[in-house]
PDB file of C-alpha atoms in Angstrom:
ATOM      1  CA  LEU A   1      93.998  83.669  83.708  1.00  0.00           C
ATOM      2  CA  SER A   2      93.844  86.242  86.510  1.00  0.00           C
ATOM      3  CA  LYS A   3      96.322  84.188  88.513  1.00  0.00           C
ATOM      4  CA  TRP A   4      98.889  83.672  85.732  1.00  0.00           C
ATOM      5  CA  GLN A   5     102.381  84.758  86.670  1.00  0.00           C
ATOM      6  CA  THR A   6     103.423  87.088  83.795  1.00  0.00           C
ATOM      7  CA  GLY A   7     106.330  88.915  85.355  1.00  0.00           C
ATOM      8  CA  LYS A   8     108.962  87.371  83.031  1.00  0.00           C
ATOM      9  CA  VAL A   9     106.973  87.598  79.809  1.00  0.00           C
ATOM     10  CA  THR A  10     108.402  89.879  77.124  1.00  0.00           C
ATOM     11  CA  ASN A  11     106.239  88.997  74.100  1.00  0.00           C
ATOM     12  CA  MET A  12     102.455  88.999  74.343  1.00  0.00           C
ATOM     13  CA  SER A  13     101.808  89.457  70.608  1.00  0.00           C
ATOM     14  CA  TRP A  14      98.841  87.523  69.173  1.00  0.00           C
ATOM     15  CA  MET A  15      98.103  86.114  72.695  1.00  0.00           C
ATOM     16  CA  PHE A  16      94.303  86.338  72.489  1.00  0.00           C
ATOM     17  CA  ALA A  17      93.855  87.164  68.809  1.00  0.00           C
ATOM     18  CA  ARG A  18      90.488  86.055  67.419  1.00  0.00           C
ATOM     19  CA  ALA A  19      89.281  84.763  70.768  1.00  0.00           C
ATOM     20  CA  SER A  20      85.921  86.410  70.057  1.00  0.00           C
ATOM     21  CA  SER A  21      84.259  85.683  73.382  1.00  0.00           C
ATOM     22  CA  PHE A  22      87.263  86.456  75.646  1.00  0.00           C
ATOM     23  CA  LYS A  23      86.199  87.946  79.033  1.00  0.00           C
ATOM     24  CA  SER A  24      88.902  87.231  81.628  1.00  0.00           C
ATOM     25  CA  ASP A  25      90.204  89.574  84.284  1.00  0.00           C
ATOM     26  CA  LEU A  26      93.787  90.603  83.419  1.00  0.00           C
ATOM     27  CA  SER A  27      93.968  93.694  85.666  1.00  0.00           C
ATOM     28  CA  LYS A  28      96.577  92.284  87.972  1.00  0.00           C
ATOM     29  CA  TRP A  29      99.015  91.048  85.284  1.00  0.00           C
ATOM     30  CA  ASP A  30     102.613  92.171  85.634  1.00  0.00           C
ATOM     31  CA  THR A  31     103.508  93.620  82.260  1.00  0.00           C
ATOM     32  CA  ARG A  32     106.676  95.507  83.287  1.00  0.00           C
ATOM     33  CA  LYS A  33     108.989  93.412  81.065  1.00  0.00           C
ATOM     34  CA  VAL A  34     106.725  93.178  77.975  1.00  0.00           C
ATOM     35  CA  THR A  35     108.169  94.743  74.827  1.00  0.00           C
ATOM     36  CA  ASN A  36     105.705  93.452  72.222  1.00  0.00           C
ATOM     37  CA  MET A  37     101.900  93.648  72.531  1.00  0.00           C
ATOM     38  CA  SER A  38     101.126  93.717  68.824  1.00  0.00           C
ATOM     39  CA  ARG A  39      97.754  92.181  67.930  1.00  0.00           C
ATOM     40  CA  MET A  40      97.273  90.983  71.521  1.00  0.00           C
ATOM     41  CA  PHE A  41      93.506  91.511  71.398  1.00  0.00           C
ATOM     42  CA  TYR A  42      93.164  91.536  67.605  1.00  0.00           C
ATOM     43  CA  MET A  43      89.518  90.869  66.587  1.00  0.00           C
ATOM     44  CA  VAL A  44      88.429  90.110  70.179  1.00  0.00           C
ATOM     45  CA  SER A  45      85.161  91.916  69.713  1.00  0.00           C
ATOM     46  CA  SER A  46      83.783  91.168  73.185  1.00  0.00           C
ATOM     47  CA  PHE A  47      86.902  92.154  75.217  1.00  0.00           C
ATOM     48  CA  THR A  48      85.940  94.573  77.999  1.00  0.00           C
ATOM     49  CA  GLY A  49      88.739  93.841  80.467  1.00  0.00           C
ATOM     50  CA  ASP A  50      90.490  96.481  82.582  1.00  0.00           C
ATOM     51  CA  VAL A  51      94.097  96.905  81.474  1.00  0.00           C
ATOM     52  CA  SER A  52      94.345 100.483  82.717  1.00  0.00           C
ATOM     53  CA  THR A  53      96.979  99.667  85.375  1.00  0.00           C
ATOM     54  CA  TRP A  54      99.333  97.770  83.086  1.00  0.00           C
ATOM     55  CA  GLN A  55     102.849  99.062  83.121  1.00  0.00           C
ATOM     56  CA  THR A  56     103.851  99.561  79.491  1.00  0.00           C
ATOM     57  CA  GLY A  57     107.077 101.545  79.817  1.00  0.00           C
ATOM     58  CA  LYS A  58     109.190  98.941  77.956  1.00  0.00           C
ATOM     59  CA  VAL A  59     106.721  98.212  75.186  1.00  0.00           C
ATOM     60  CA  THR A  60     108.012  99.109  71.665  1.00  0.00           C
ATOM     61  CA  GLN A  61     105.401  97.321  69.539  1.00  0.00           C
ATOM     62  CA  MET A  62     101.684  98.187  69.829  1.00  0.00           C
ATOM     63  CA  ALA A  63     100.482  97.650  66.290  1.00  0.00           C
ATOM     64  CA  GLN A  64      96.846  96.533  66.086  1.00  0.00           C
ATOM     65  CA  VAL A  65      96.656  95.730  69.833  1.00  0.00           C
ATOM     66  CA  PHE A  66      92.928  96.482  69.986  1.00  0.00           C
ATOM     67  CA  TYR A  67      92.074  96.180  66.266  1.00  0.00           C
ATOM     68  CA  GLY A  68      88.477  94.956  66.027  1.00  0.00           C
ATOM     69  CA  ALA A  69      87.936  94.985  69.812  1.00  0.00           C
ATOM     70  CA  SER A  70      84.600  96.803  69.311  1.00  0.00           C
ATOM     71  CA  SER A  71      83.497  96.483  72.978  1.00  0.00           C
ATOM     72  CA  PHE A  72      86.787  97.670  74.508  1.00  0.00           C
ATOM     73  CA  THR A  73      86.425 100.715  76.849  1.00  0.00           C
ATOM     74  CA  SER A  74      89.320 100.537  79.308  1.00  0.00           C
ATOM     75  CA  ASP A  75      91.057 103.785  80.289  1.00  0.00           C
ATOM     76  CA  LEU A  76      94.588 103.773  78.804  1.00  0.00           C
ATOM     77  CA  SER A  77      95.423 107.375  79.698  1.00  0.00           C
ATOM     78  CA  LYS A  78      98.148 106.279  82.149  1.00  0.00           C
ATOM     79  CA  TRP A  79      99.906 103.883  79.800  1.00  0.00           C
ATOM     80  CA  GLU A  80     103.553 104.813  79.170  1.00  0.00           C
ATOM     81  CA  THR A  81     104.183 104.978  75.438  1.00  0.00           C
ATOM     82  CA  GLY A  82     107.537 106.785  75.227  1.00  0.00           C
ATOM     83  CA  LYS A  83     109.407 103.768  73.822  1.00  0.00           C
ATOM     84  CA  VAL A  84     106.734 102.620  71.364  1.00  0.00           C
ATOM     85  CA  THR A  85     107.919 102.676  67.745  1.00  0.00           C
ATOM     86  CA  THR A  86     104.687 101.489  66.067  1.00  0.00           C
ATOM     87  CA  MET A  87     101.048 101.964  66.985  1.00  0.00           C
ATOM     88  CA  ARG A  88      99.787 101.303  63.486  1.00  0.00           C
ATOM     89  CA  ALA A  89      96.025 100.634  63.431  1.00  0.00           C
ATOM     90  CA  MET A  90      96.044 100.174  67.174  1.00  0.00           C
ATOM     91  CA  PHE A  91      92.358 101.053  67.625  1.00  0.00           C
ATOM     92  CA  THR A  92      90.935 100.379  64.199  1.00  0.00           C
ATOM     93  CA  THR A  93      87.254  99.418  64.569  1.00  0.00           C
ATOM     94  CA  ALA A  94      87.493  99.602  68.356  1.00  0.00           C
ATOM     95  CA  THR A  95      84.246 101.633  68.101  1.00  0.00           C
ATOM     96  CA  SER A  96      83.446 101.869  71.853  1.00  0.00           C
ATOM     97  CA  PHE A  97      86.882 103.166  72.848  1.00  0.00           C
ATOM     98  CA  THR A  98      86.809 106.784  74.045  1.00  0.00           C
ATOM     99  CA  SER A  99      89.796 107.117  76.422  1.00  0.00           C
ATOM    100  CA  ASP A 100      91.669 110.416  76.400  1.00  0.00           C
ATOM    101  CA  LEU A 101      95.176 109.695  75.125  1.00  0.00           C
ATOM    102  CA  SER A 102      96.252 113.341  74.831  1.00  0.00           C
ATOM    103  CA  LYS A 103      99.049 112.833  77.409  1.00  0.00           C
ATOM    104  CA  TRP A 104     100.693 109.959  75.541  1.00  0.00           C
ATOM    105  CA  ASP A 105     104.242 110.585  74.275  1.00  0.00           C
TER     106      ASP A 105
END
């Protein structure tokens, strides 16, 4: 998955939902055109991947992206969220997540 060409993808919703043992490196993915990430890692309890460098400036949908991702700890402080219209339950039961999001729009 680390070599997938994602530069033209706009919708990543439900991509890895319920893939409970998912552990791939996605740090180099090109997410500049993505507008929907809803439920992308929904109930992926073992996800610990680094998505800190993802460019999220065009994303409008982030509902439940990390819902149930109880092992997730990536730093999302640099994610651009100015265009996001819904973040409903984005981190519900993501119990290991502690990133400082105080600079998000």
